[in-house]
Amino acid sequence: MENRHEPVSAPEDAKHLEKLRSVIERAIADGKVTAQEMQAIKTIIWSNGKVSPEELDLVRELIHEKVASGELVYDWL
């Protein structure tokens, strides 16, 4: 049985973060982020059973800060 408390290898983490970055960048390319896109992002974040500080940093940097500055808008409709 897999122990979810053991650290994941660095190359695996890097690959996961790169996939997350790619999905976020595609989602925000049009200047808005939809509820469906946010759900897809959350699915990727949780796909390995944990949320890392690096994943949270990516979401903060690429989504939340851009929404706060007006570069990006939430499009929930």
PDB file of C-alpha atoms in Angstrom, residues 12-59:
ATOM      1  CA  GLU A  12       7.874  13.969 -10.366  1.00  0.00           C
ATOM      2  CA  ASP A  13       7.106  17.191  -8.476  1.00  0.00           C
ATOM      3  CA  ALA A  14       8.686  19.294 -11.224  1.00  0.00           C
ATOM      4  CA  LYS A  15       6.664  17.501 -13.913  1.00  0.00           C
ATOM      5  CA  HIS A  16       3.454  17.981 -11.914  1.00  0.00           C
ATOM      6  CA  LEU A  17       4.166  21.708 -11.413  1.00  0.00           C
ATOM      7  CA  GLU A  18       4.948  22.177 -15.108  1.00  0.00           C
ATOM      8  CA  LYS A  19       1.645  20.527 -16.051  1.00  0.00           C
ATOM      9  CA  LEU A  20      -0.205  22.771 -13.600  1.00  0.00           C
ATOM     10  CA  ARG A  21       1.545  25.891 -14.952  1.00  0.00           C
ATOM     11  CA  SER A  22       0.668  24.908 -18.516  1.00  0.00           C
ATOM     12  CA  VAL A  23      -3.024  24.371 -17.701  1.00  0.00           C
ATOM     13  CA  ILE A  24      -3.222  27.676 -15.795  1.00  0.00           C
ATOM     14  CA  GLU A  25      -1.519  29.596 -18.615  1.00  0.00           C
ATOM     15  CA  ARG A  26      -3.946  28.147 -21.182  1.00  0.00           C
ATOM     16  CA  ALA A  27      -6.899  28.968 -18.916  1.00  0.00           C
ATOM     17  CA  ILE A  28      -5.909  32.611 -18.454  1.00  0.00           C
ATOM     18  CA  ALA A  29      -4.700  33.289 -22.000  1.00  0.00           C
ATOM     19  CA  ASP A  30      -8.008  34.981 -22.891  1.00  0.00           C
ATOM     20  CA  GLY A  31      -7.891  37.313 -19.869  1.00  0.00           C
ATOM     21  CA  LYS A  32     -10.539  35.477 -17.899  1.00  0.00           C
ATOM     22  CA  VAL A  33     -10.848  32.313 -15.864  1.00  0.00           C
ATOM     23  CA  THR A  34     -14.075  30.340 -15.785  1.00  0.00           C
ATOM     24  CA  ALA A  35     -15.505  28.095 -13.092  1.00  0.00           C
ATOM     25  CA  GLN A  36     -14.809  25.091 -15.341  1.00  0.00           C
ATOM     26  CA  GLU A  37     -11.178  26.132 -15.760  1.00  0.00           C
ATOM     27  CA  MET A  38     -10.788  26.588 -12.008  1.00  0.00           C
ATOM     28  CA  GLN A  39     -12.262  23.124 -11.451  1.00  0.00           C
ATOM     29  CA  ALA A  40      -9.765  21.637 -13.918  1.00  0.00           C
ATOM     30  CA  ILE A  41      -6.923  23.424 -12.098  1.00  0.00           C
ATOM     31  CA  LYS A  42      -8.117  22.117  -8.728  1.00  0.00           C
ATOM     32  CA  THR A  43      -8.362  18.597 -10.157  1.00  0.00           C
ATOM     33  CA  ILE A  44      -4.724  18.735 -11.254  1.00  0.00           C
ATOM     34  CA  ILE A  45      -3.623  20.157  -7.902  1.00  0.00           C
ATOM     35  CA  TRP A  46      -5.311  17.297  -6.020  1.00  0.00           C
ATOM     36  CA  SER A  47      -4.399  14.573  -8.550  1.00  0.00           C
ATOM     37  CA  ASN A  48      -1.447  13.403  -6.457  1.00  0.00           C
ATOM     38  CA  GLY A  49      -3.417  13.472  -3.204  1.00  0.00           C
ATOM     39  CA  LYS A  50      -1.761  16.548  -1.734  1.00  0.00           C
ATOM     40  CA  VAL A  51      -1.452  20.297  -2.207  1.00  0.00           C
ATOM     41  CA  SER A  52       2.067  21.682  -2.124  1.00  0.00           C
ATOM     42  CA  PRO A  53       3.179  25.228  -1.273  1.00  0.00           C
ATOM     43  CA  GLU A  54       4.583  25.473  -4.811  1.00  0.00           C
ATOM     44  CA  GLU A  55       1.166  24.699  -6.303  1.00  0.00           C
ATOM     45  CA  LEU A  56      -0.462  27.334  -4.128  1.00  0.00           C
ATOM     46  CA  ASP A  57       2.224  29.832  -5.165  1.00  0.00           C
ATOM     47  CA  LEU A  58       1.477  29.183  -8.849  1.00  0.00           C
ATOM     48  CA  VAL A  59      -2.251  29.755  -8.352  1.00  0.00           C
TER      49      VAL A  59
END
